[in-house]
Amino acid sequence: MQRTQRPLLARLAGANPTSVFLLTLVVVLVAFFTPGVIGGLLTLALAAVLIALLATTWPVQSPQTRLIRLLMLTLLVTVGLAKLL
């Protein structure tokens, strides 16, 4: 591990991609199908985690990837805010 690498990022890099995908899918489905404020807060919490990951990986992403990620994040935040209202 490099001195500039954070321990959390090293653990995330070593995680099984299939497990991470399935866990994220479960969280998204629960957030989308849970009505009201709880569903909105879960959706916004997921968006906050994705914002942190986006900020961390921003320098190494291509402009096209950045645009797609920003669009998807905007959609997720919009859905979360709509569920809160």
PDB file of N, CA and C in Angstrom:
ATOM      1  N   MET A   1       0.843  -1.172   0.000  1.00  0.00           N
ATOM      2  CA  MET A   1       0.000   0.000   0.000  1.00  0.00           C
ATOM      3  C   MET A   1       0.889   1.236   0.000  1.00  0.00           C
ATOM      4  N   GLN A   2       0.547   2.211  -0.821  1.00  0.00           N
ATOM      5  CA  GLN A   2       1.307   3.444  -0.890  1.00  0.00           C
ATOM      6  C   GLN A   2       0.981   4.323   0.304  1.00  0.00           C
ATOM      7  N   ARG A   3       1.902   5.223   0.611  1.00  0.00           N
ATOM      8  CA  ARG A   3       1.677   6.091   1.770  1.00  0.00           C
ATOM      9  C   ARG A   3       0.505   7.035   1.556  1.00  0.00           C
ATOM     10  N   THR A   4       0.228   7.379   0.311  1.00  0.00           N
ATOM     11  CA  THR A   4      -0.876   8.303   0.048  1.00  0.00           C
ATOM     12  C   THR A   4      -2.225   7.600  -0.037  1.00  0.00           C
ATOM     13  N   GLN A   5      -2.226   6.283  -0.054  1.00  0.00           N
ATOM     14  CA  GLN A   5      -3.467   5.525  -0.170  1.00  0.00           C
ATOM     15  C   GLN A   5      -4.127   5.378   1.195  1.00  0.00           C
ATOM     16  N   ARG A   6      -5.412   5.588   1.235  1.00  0.00           N
ATOM     17  CA  ARG A   6      -6.153   5.491   2.488  1.00  0.00           C
ATOM     18  C   ARG A   6      -6.529   4.037   2.752  1.00  0.00           C
ATOM     19  N   PRO A   7      -6.552   3.627   4.028  1.00  0.00           N
ATOM     20  CA  PRO A   7      -6.899   2.240   4.345  1.00  0.00           C
ATOM     21  C   PRO A   7      -8.302   1.845   3.879  1.00  0.00           C
ATOM     22  N   LEU A   8      -9.261   2.754   3.967  1.00  0.00           N
ATOM     23  CA  LEU A   8     -10.618   2.439   3.531  1.00  0.00           C
ATOM     24  C   LEU A   8     -10.644   2.155   2.030  1.00  0.00           C
ATOM     25  N   LEU A   9      -9.918   2.963   1.267  1.00  0.00           N
ATOM     26  CA  LEU A   9      -9.888   2.745  -0.174  1.00  0.00           C
ATOM     27  C   LEU A   9      -9.209   1.434  -0.518  1.00  0.00           C
ATOM     28  N   ALA A  10      -8.199   1.059   0.242  1.00  0.00           N
ATOM     29  CA  ALA A  10      -7.537  -0.225   0.011  1.00  0.00           C
ATOM     30  C   ALA A  10      -8.501  -1.376   0.288  1.00  0.00           C
ATOM     31  N   ARG A  11      -9.302  -1.252   1.318  1.00  0.00           N
ATOM     32  CA  ARG A  11     -10.292  -2.293   1.617  1.00  0.00           C
ATOM     33  C   ARG A  11     -11.358  -2.355   0.540  1.00  0.00           C
ATOM     34  N   LEU A  12     -11.795  -1.194   0.055  1.00  0.00           N
ATOM     35  CA  LEU A  12     -12.792  -1.180  -1.011  1.00  0.00           C
ATOM     36  C   LEU A  12     -12.245  -1.784  -2.297  1.00  0.00           C
ATOM     37  N   ALA A  13     -10.989  -1.524  -2.590  1.00  0.00           N
ATOM     38  CA  ALA A  13     -10.376  -2.069  -3.803  1.00  0.00           C
ATOM     39  C   ALA A  13     -10.281  -3.588  -3.727  1.00  0.00           C
ATOM     40  N   GLY A  14     -10.164  -4.125  -2.540  1.00  0.00           N
ATOM     41  CA  GLY A  14     -10.052  -5.573  -2.388  1.00  0.00           C
ATOM     42  C   GLY A  14     -11.389  -6.285  -2.235  1.00  0.00           C
ATOM     43  N   ALA A  15     -12.483  -5.528  -2.236  1.00  0.00           N
ATOM     44  CA  ALA A  15     -13.804  -6.131  -2.050  1.00  0.00           C
ATOM     45  C   ALA A  15     -14.231  -6.884  -3.310  1.00  0.00           C
ATOM     46  N   ASN A  16     -15.039  -7.903  -3.102  1.00  0.00           N
ATOM     47  CA  ASN A  16     -15.574  -8.692  -4.208  1.00  0.00           C
ATOM     48  C   ASN A  16     -16.591  -7.833  -4.980  1.00  0.00           C
ATOM     49  N   PRO A  17     -16.358  -7.568  -6.266  1.00  0.00           N
ATOM     50  CA  PRO A  17     -17.259  -6.695  -7.032  1.00  0.00           C
ATOM     51  C   PRO A  17     -18.698  -7.200  -7.087  1.00  0.00           C
ATOM     52  N   THR A  18     -18.883  -8.495  -7.151  1.00  0.00           N
ATOM     53  CA  THR A  18     -20.243  -9.043  -7.197  1.00  0.00           C
ATOM     54  C   THR A  18     -20.974  -8.770  -5.893  1.00  0.00           C
ATOM     55  N   SER A  19     -20.297  -8.950  -4.781  1.00  0.00           N
ATOM     56  CA  SER A  19     -20.921  -8.684  -3.477  1.00  0.00           C
ATOM     57  C   SER A  19     -21.270  -7.209  -3.323  1.00  0.00           C
ATOM     58  N   VAL A  20     -20.369  -6.343  -3.754  1.00  0.00           N
ATOM     59  CA  VAL A  20     -20.626  -4.897  -3.662  1.00  0.00           C
ATOM     60  C   VAL A  20     -21.820  -4.528  -4.535  1.00  0.00           C
ATOM     61  N   PHE A  21     -21.883  -5.082  -5.743  1.00  0.00           N
ATOM     62  CA  PHE A  21     -23.009  -4.799  -6.633  1.00  0.00           C
ATOM     63  C   PHE A  21     -24.324  -5.265  -6.025  1.00  0.00           C
ATOM     64  N   LEU A  22     -24.355  -6.482  -5.504  1.00  0.00           N
ATOM     65  CA  LEU A  22     -25.592  -7.014  -4.929  1.00  0.00           C
ATOM     66  C   LEU A  22     -26.026  -6.234  -3.698  1.00  0.00           C
ATOM     67  N   LEU A  23     -25.087  -5.870  -2.848  1.00  0.00           N
ATOM     68  CA  LEU A  23     -25.412  -5.066  -1.665  1.00  0.00           C
ATOM     69  C   LEU A  23     -25.974  -3.705  -2.074  1.00  0.00           C
ATOM     70  N   THR A  24     -25.352  -3.080  -3.059  1.00  0.00           N
ATOM     71  CA  THR A  24     -25.835  -1.784  -3.537  1.00  0.00           C
ATOM     72  C   THR A  24     -27.212  -1.915  -4.160  1.00  0.00           C
ATOM     73  N   LEU A  25     -27.431  -2.976  -4.915  1.00  0.00           N
ATOM     74  CA  LEU A  25     -28.733  -3.214  -5.521  1.00  0.00           C
ATOM     75  C   LEU A  25     -29.816  -3.371  -4.457  1.00  0.00           C
ATOM     76  N   VAL A  26     -29.523  -4.103  -3.402  1.00  0.00           N
ATOM     77  CA  VAL A  26     -30.487  -4.283  -2.311  1.00  0.00           C
ATOM     78  C   VAL A  26     -30.801  -2.942  -1.650  1.00  0.00           C
ATOM     79  N   VAL A  27     -29.775  -2.142  -1.382  1.00  0.00           N
ATOM     80  CA  VAL A  27     -29.991  -0.834  -0.745  1.00  0.00           C
ATOM     81  C   VAL A  27     -30.835   0.066  -1.654  1.00  0.00           C
ATOM     82  N   VAL A  28     -30.543   0.069  -2.946  1.00  0.00           N
ATOM     83  CA  VAL A  28     -31.305   0.901  -3.884  1.00  0.00           C
ATOM     84  C   VAL A  28     -32.761   0.445  -3.945  1.00  0.00           C
ATOM     85  N   LEU A  29     -32.994  -0.844  -4.036  1.00  0.00           N
ATOM     86  CA  LEU A  29     -34.371  -1.345  -4.105  1.00  0.00           C
ATOM     87  C   LEU A  29     -35.146  -1.051  -2.825  1.00  0.00           C
ATOM     88  N   VAL A  30     -34.507  -1.231  -1.678  1.00  0.00           N
ATOM     89  CA  VAL A  30     -35.175  -0.915  -0.416  1.00  0.00           C
ATOM     90  C   VAL A  30     -35.481   0.580  -0.356  1.00  0.00           C
ATOM     91  N   ALA A  31     -34.529   1.410  -0.769  1.00  0.00           N
ATOM     92  CA  ALA A  31     -34.742   2.859  -0.738  1.00  0.00           C
ATOM     93  C   ALA A  31     -35.856   3.281  -1.685  1.00  0.00           C
ATOM     94  N   PHE A  32     -35.909   2.682  -2.871  1.00  0.00           N
ATOM     95  CA  PHE A  32     -36.934   3.069  -3.842  1.00  0.00           C
ATOM     96  C   PHE A  32     -38.325   2.583  -3.452  1.00  0.00           C
ATOM     97  N   PHE A  33     -38.419   1.427  -2.835  1.00  0.00           N
ATOM     98  CA  PHE A  33     -39.738   0.867  -2.526  1.00  0.00           C
ATOM     99  C   PHE A  33     -40.217   1.179  -1.110  1.00  0.00           C
ATOM    100  N   THR A  34     -39.386   1.773  -0.281  1.00  0.00           N
ATOM    101  CA  THR A  34     -39.819   2.206   1.038  1.00  0.00           C
ATOM    102  C   THR A  34     -40.491   3.565   0.880  1.00  0.00           C
ATOM    103  N   PRO A  35     -41.723   3.682   1.321  1.00  0.00           N
ATOM    104  CA  PRO A  35     -42.437   4.938   1.099  1.00  0.00           C
ATOM    105  C   PRO A  35     -42.012   6.038   2.056  1.00  0.00           C
ATOM    106  N   GLY A  36     -42.265   7.246   1.626  1.00  0.00           N
ATOM    107  CA  GLY A  36     -42.127   8.410   2.485  1.00  0.00           C
ATOM    108  C   GLY A  36     -40.721   8.837   2.807  1.00  0.00           C
ATOM    109  N   VAL A  37     -40.594   9.379   3.999  1.00  0.00           N
ATOM    110  CA  VAL A  37     -39.362  10.013   4.434  1.00  0.00           C
ATOM    111  C   VAL A  37     -38.218   9.004   4.560  1.00  0.00           C
ATOM    112  N   ILE A  38     -38.501   7.823   5.032  1.00  0.00           N
ATOM    113  CA  ILE A  38     -37.440   6.823   5.221  1.00  0.00           C
ATOM    114  C   ILE A  38     -36.822   6.451   3.876  1.00  0.00           C
ATOM    115  N   GLY A  39     -37.633   6.247   2.867  1.00  0.00           N
ATOM    116  CA  GLY A  39     -37.117   5.940   1.540  1.00  0.00           C
ATOM    117  C   GLY A  39     -36.309   7.090   0.968  1.00  0.00           C
ATOM    118  N   GLY A  40     -36.786   8.303   1.186  1.00  0.00           N
ATOM    119  CA  GLY A  40     -36.058   9.480   0.714  1.00  0.00           C
ATOM    120  C   GLY A  40     -34.716   9.639   1.403  1.00  0.00           C
ATOM    121  N   LEU A  41     -34.696   9.398   2.715  1.00  0.00           N
ATOM    122  CA  LEU A  41     -33.435   9.517   3.452  1.00  0.00           C
ATOM    123  C   LEU A  41     -32.439   8.427   3.049  1.00  0.00           C
ATOM    124  N   LEU A  42     -32.934   7.225   2.812  1.00  0.00           N
ATOM    125  CA  LEU A  42     -32.052   6.149   2.339  1.00  0.00           C
ATOM    126  C   LEU A  42     -31.471   6.476   0.969  1.00  0.00           C
ATOM    127  N   THR A  43     -32.305   7.031   0.095  1.00  0.00           N
ATOM    128  CA  THR A  43     -31.841   7.407  -1.237  1.00  0.00           C
ATOM    129  C   THR A  43     -30.795   8.510  -1.154  1.00  0.00           C
ATOM    130  N   LEU A  44     -31.023   9.500  -0.314  1.00  0.00           N
ATOM    131  CA  LEU A  44     -30.053  10.583  -0.159  1.00  0.00           C
ATOM    132  C   LEU A  44     -28.780  10.109   0.528  1.00  0.00           C
ATOM    133  N   ALA A  45     -28.882   9.143   1.440  1.00  0.00           N
ATOM    134  CA  ALA A  45     -27.689   8.580   2.068  1.00  0.00           C
ATOM    135  C   ALA A  45     -26.850   7.833   1.035  1.00  0.00           C
ATOM    136  N   LEU A  46     -27.501   7.097   0.162  1.00  0.00           N
ATOM    137  CA  LEU A  46     -26.790   6.412  -0.917  1.00  0.00           C
ATOM    138  C   LEU A  46     -26.125   7.429  -1.839  1.00  0.00           C
ATOM    139  N   ALA A  47     -26.812   8.519  -2.130  1.00  0.00           N
ATOM    140  CA  ALA A  47     -26.235   9.574  -2.966  1.00  0.00           C
ATOM    141  C   ALA A  47     -25.019  10.195  -2.287  1.00  0.00           C
ATOM    142  N   ALA A  48     -25.061  10.362  -0.973  1.00  0.00           N
ATOM    143  CA  ALA A  48     -23.925  10.934  -0.255  1.00  0.00           C
ATOM    144  C   ALA A  48     -22.694  10.031  -0.342  1.00  0.00           C
ATOM    145  N   VAL A  49     -22.912   8.726  -0.246  1.00  0.00           N
ATOM    146  CA  VAL A  49     -21.796   7.783  -0.386  1.00  0.00           C
ATOM    147  C   VAL A  49     -21.231   7.853  -1.801  1.00  0.00           C
ATOM    148  N   LEU A  50     -22.108   7.944  -2.772  1.00  0.00           N
ATOM    149  CA  LEU A  50     -21.648   8.026  -4.158  1.00  0.00           C
ATOM    150  C   LEU A  50     -20.931   9.341  -4.443  1.00  0.00           C
ATOM    151  N   ILE A  51     -21.345  10.418  -3.799  1.00  0.00           N
ATOM    152  CA  ILE A  51     -20.643  11.694  -3.947  1.00  0.00           C
ATOM    153  C   ILE A  51     -19.225  11.580  -3.405  1.00  0.00           C
ATOM    154  N   ALA A  52     -19.074  10.924  -2.270  1.00  0.00           N
ATOM    155  CA  ALA A  52     -17.735  10.729  -1.697  1.00  0.00           C
ATOM    156  C   ALA A  52     -16.854   9.897  -2.628  1.00  0.00           C
ATOM    157  N   LEU A  53     -17.411   8.835  -3.192  1.00  0.00           N
ATOM    158  CA  LEU A  53     -16.643   8.016  -4.135  1.00  0.00           C
ATOM    159  C   LEU A  53     -16.326   8.780  -5.414  1.00  0.00           C
ATOM    160  N   LEU A  54     -17.274   9.581  -5.886  1.00  0.00           N
ATOM    161  CA  LEU A  54     -17.049  10.375  -7.084  1.00  0.00           C
ATOM    162  C   LEU A  54     -15.937  11.393  -6.856  1.00  0.00           C
ATOM    163  N   ALA A  55     -15.946  12.033  -5.703  1.00  0.00           N
ATOM    164  CA  ALA A  55     -14.898  13.014  -5.400  1.00  0.00           C
ATOM    165  C   ALA A  55     -13.525  12.354  -5.302  1.00  0.00           C
ATOM    166  N   THR A  56     -13.486  11.136  -4.782  1.00  0.00           N
ATOM    167  CA  THR A  56     -12.215  10.430  -4.632  1.00  0.00           C
ATOM    168  C   THR A  56     -11.654   9.989  -5.980  1.00  0.00           C
ATOM    169  N   THR A  57     -12.525   9.538  -6.872  1.00  0.00           N
ATOM    170  CA  THR A  57     -12.058   8.999  -8.150  1.00  0.00           C
ATOM    171  C   THR A  57     -12.089  10.019  -9.284  1.00  0.00           C
ATOM    172  N   TRP A  58     -12.479  11.245  -9.007  1.00  0.00           N
ATOM    173  CA  TRP A  58     -12.615  12.279 -10.045  1.00  0.00           C
ATOM    174  C   TRP A  58     -11.356  12.464 -10.896  1.00  0.00           C
ATOM    175  N   PRO A  59     -10.152  12.550 -10.321  1.00  0.00           N
ATOM    176  CA  PRO A  59      -8.970  12.826 -11.146  1.00  0.00           C
ATOM    177  C   PRO A  59      -8.633  11.741 -12.168  1.00  0.00           C
ATOM    178  N   VAL A  60      -9.047  10.516 -11.957  1.00  0.00           N
ATOM    179  CA  VAL A  60      -8.656   9.434 -12.852  1.00  0.00           C
ATOM    180  C   VAL A  60      -9.748   9.044 -13.842  1.00  0.00           C
ATOM    181  N   GLN A  61     -10.872   9.750 -13.836  1.00  0.00           N
ATOM    182  CA  GLN A  61     -11.978   9.430 -14.732  1.00  0.00           C
ATOM    183  C   GLN A  61     -11.909  10.275 -15.997  1.00  0.00           C
ATOM    184  N   SER A  62     -12.381   9.710 -17.099  1.00  0.00           N
ATOM    185  CA  SER A  62     -12.452  10.458 -18.355  1.00  0.00           C
ATOM    186  C   SER A  62     -13.641  11.419 -18.286  1.00  0.00           C
ATOM    187  N   PRO A  63     -13.620  12.456 -19.114  1.00  0.00           N
ATOM    188  CA  PRO A  63     -14.742  13.416 -19.090  1.00  0.00           C
ATOM    189  C   PRO A  63     -16.098  12.767 -19.377  1.00  0.00           C
ATOM    190  N   GLN A  64     -16.151  11.768 -20.249  1.00  0.00           N
ATOM    191  CA  GLN A  64     -17.414  11.105 -20.532  1.00  0.00           C
ATOM    192  C   GLN A  64     -17.930  10.358 -19.311  1.00  0.00           C
ATOM    193  N   THR A  65     -17.030   9.688 -18.604  1.00  0.00           N
ATOM    194  CA  THR A  65     -17.423   8.963 -17.400  1.00  0.00           C
ATOM    195  C   THR A  65     -17.886   9.923 -16.319  1.00  0.00           C
ATOM    196  N   ARG A  66     -17.218  11.042 -16.208  1.00  0.00           N
ATOM    197  CA  ARG A  66     -17.617  12.053 -15.221  1.00  0.00           C
ATOM    198  C   ARG A  66     -19.036  12.541 -15.507  1.00  0.00           C
ATOM    199  N   LEU A  67     -19.318  12.823 -16.783  1.00  0.00           N
ATOM    200  CA  LEU A  67     -20.633  13.322 -17.153  1.00  0.00           C
ATOM    201  C   LEU A  67     -21.722  12.305 -16.832  1.00  0.00           C
ATOM    202  N   ILE A  68     -21.499  11.058 -17.183  1.00  0.00           N
ATOM    203  CA  ILE A  68     -22.490  10.015 -16.910  1.00  0.00           C
ATOM    204  C   ILE A  68     -22.712   9.865 -15.412  1.00  0.00           C
ATOM    205  N   ARG A  69     -21.631   9.869 -14.643  1.00  0.00           N
ATOM    206  CA  ARG A  69     -21.771   9.734 -13.186  1.00  0.00           C
ATOM    207  C   ARG A  69     -22.501  10.924 -12.583  1.00  0.00           C
ATOM    208  N   LEU A  70     -22.217  12.131 -13.068  1.00  0.00           N
ATOM    209  CA  LEU A  70     -22.925  13.305 -12.562  1.00  0.00           C
ATOM    210  C   LEU A  70     -24.415  13.256 -12.913  1.00  0.00           C
ATOM    211  N   LEU A  71     -24.736  12.799 -14.114  1.00  0.00           N
ATOM    212  CA  LEU A  71     -26.145  12.683 -14.496  1.00  0.00           C
ATOM    213  C   LEU A  71     -26.879  11.664 -13.630  1.00  0.00           C
ATOM    214  N   MET A  72     -26.257  10.516 -13.402  1.00  0.00           N
ATOM    215  CA  MET A  72     -26.895   9.492 -12.573  1.00  0.00           C
ATOM    216  C   MET A  72     -27.033   9.965 -11.123  1.00  0.00           C
ATOM    217  N   LEU A  73     -26.037  10.666 -10.633  1.00  0.00           N
ATOM    218  CA  LEU A  73     -26.100  11.192  -9.271  1.00  0.00           C
ATOM    219  C   LEU A  73     -27.194  12.243  -9.146  1.00  0.00           C
ATOM    220  N   THR A  74     -27.327  13.089 -10.158  1.00  0.00           N
ATOM    221  CA  THR A  74     -28.394  14.090 -10.162  1.00  0.00           C
ATOM    222  C   THR A  74     -29.765  13.421 -10.157  1.00  0.00           C
ATOM    223  N   LEU A  75     -29.913  12.365 -10.938  1.00  0.00           N
ATOM    224  CA  LEU A  75     -31.171  11.619 -10.961  1.00  0.00           C
ATOM    225  C   LEU A  75     -31.463  10.999  -9.599  1.00  0.00           C
ATOM    226  N   LEU A  76     -30.456  10.430  -8.961  1.00  0.00           N
ATOM    227  CA  LEU A  76     -30.636   9.809  -7.645  1.00  0.00           C
ATOM    228  C   LEU A  76     -31.032  10.845  -6.592  1.00  0.00           C
ATOM    229  N   VAL A  77     -30.381  11.998  -6.597  1.00  0.00           N
ATOM    230  CA  VAL A  77     -30.721  13.060  -5.636  1.00  0.00           C
ATOM    231  C   VAL A  77     -32.137  13.576  -5.905  1.00  0.00           C
ATOM    232  N   THR A  78     -32.495  13.705  -7.175  1.00  0.00           N
ATOM    233  CA  THR A  78     -33.840  14.153  -7.518  1.00  0.00           C
ATOM    234  C   THR A  78     -34.900  13.179  -7.013  1.00  0.00           C
ATOM    235  N   VAL A  79     -34.660  11.905  -7.188  1.00  0.00           N
ATOM    236  CA  VAL A  79     -35.612  10.891  -6.698  1.00  0.00           C
ATOM    237  C   VAL A  79     -35.697  10.962  -5.165  1.00  0.00           C
ATOM    238  N   GLY A  80     -34.552  11.104  -4.509  1.00  0.00           N
ATOM    239  CA  GLY A  80     -34.551  11.201  -3.046  1.00  0.00           C
ATOM    240  C   GLY A  80     -35.324  12.407  -2.539  1.00  0.00           C
ATOM    241  N   LEU A  81     -35.110  13.547  -3.181  1.00  0.00           N
ATOM    242  CA  LEU A  81     -35.834  14.743  -2.766  1.00  0.00           C
ATOM    243  C   LEU A  81     -37.321  14.640  -3.072  1.00  0.00           C
ATOM    244  N   ALA A  82     -37.665  14.016  -4.184  1.00  0.00           N
ATOM    245  CA  ALA A  82     -39.076  13.831  -4.514  1.00  0.00           C
ATOM    246  C   ALA A  82     -39.773  12.925  -3.503  1.00  0.00           C
ATOM    247  N   LYS A  83     -39.070  11.919  -3.025  1.00  0.00           N
ATOM    248  CA  LYS A  83     -39.653  11.025  -2.022  1.00  0.00           C
ATOM    249  C   LYS A  83     -39.845  11.736  -0.687  1.00  0.00           C
ATOM    250  N   LEU A  84     -39.004  12.714  -0.398  1.00  0.00           N
ATOM    251  CA  LEU A  84     -39.155  13.459   0.857  1.00  0.00           C
ATOM    252  C   LEU A  84     -40.374  14.377   0.836  1.00  0.00           C
ATOM    253  N   LEU A  85     -40.746  14.830  -0.339  1.00  0.00           N
ATOM    254  CA  LEU A  85     -41.877  15.763  -0.436  1.00  0.00           C
ATOM    255  C   LEU A  85     -43.164  15.060  -0.440  1.00  0.00           C
TER     256      LEU A  85
END
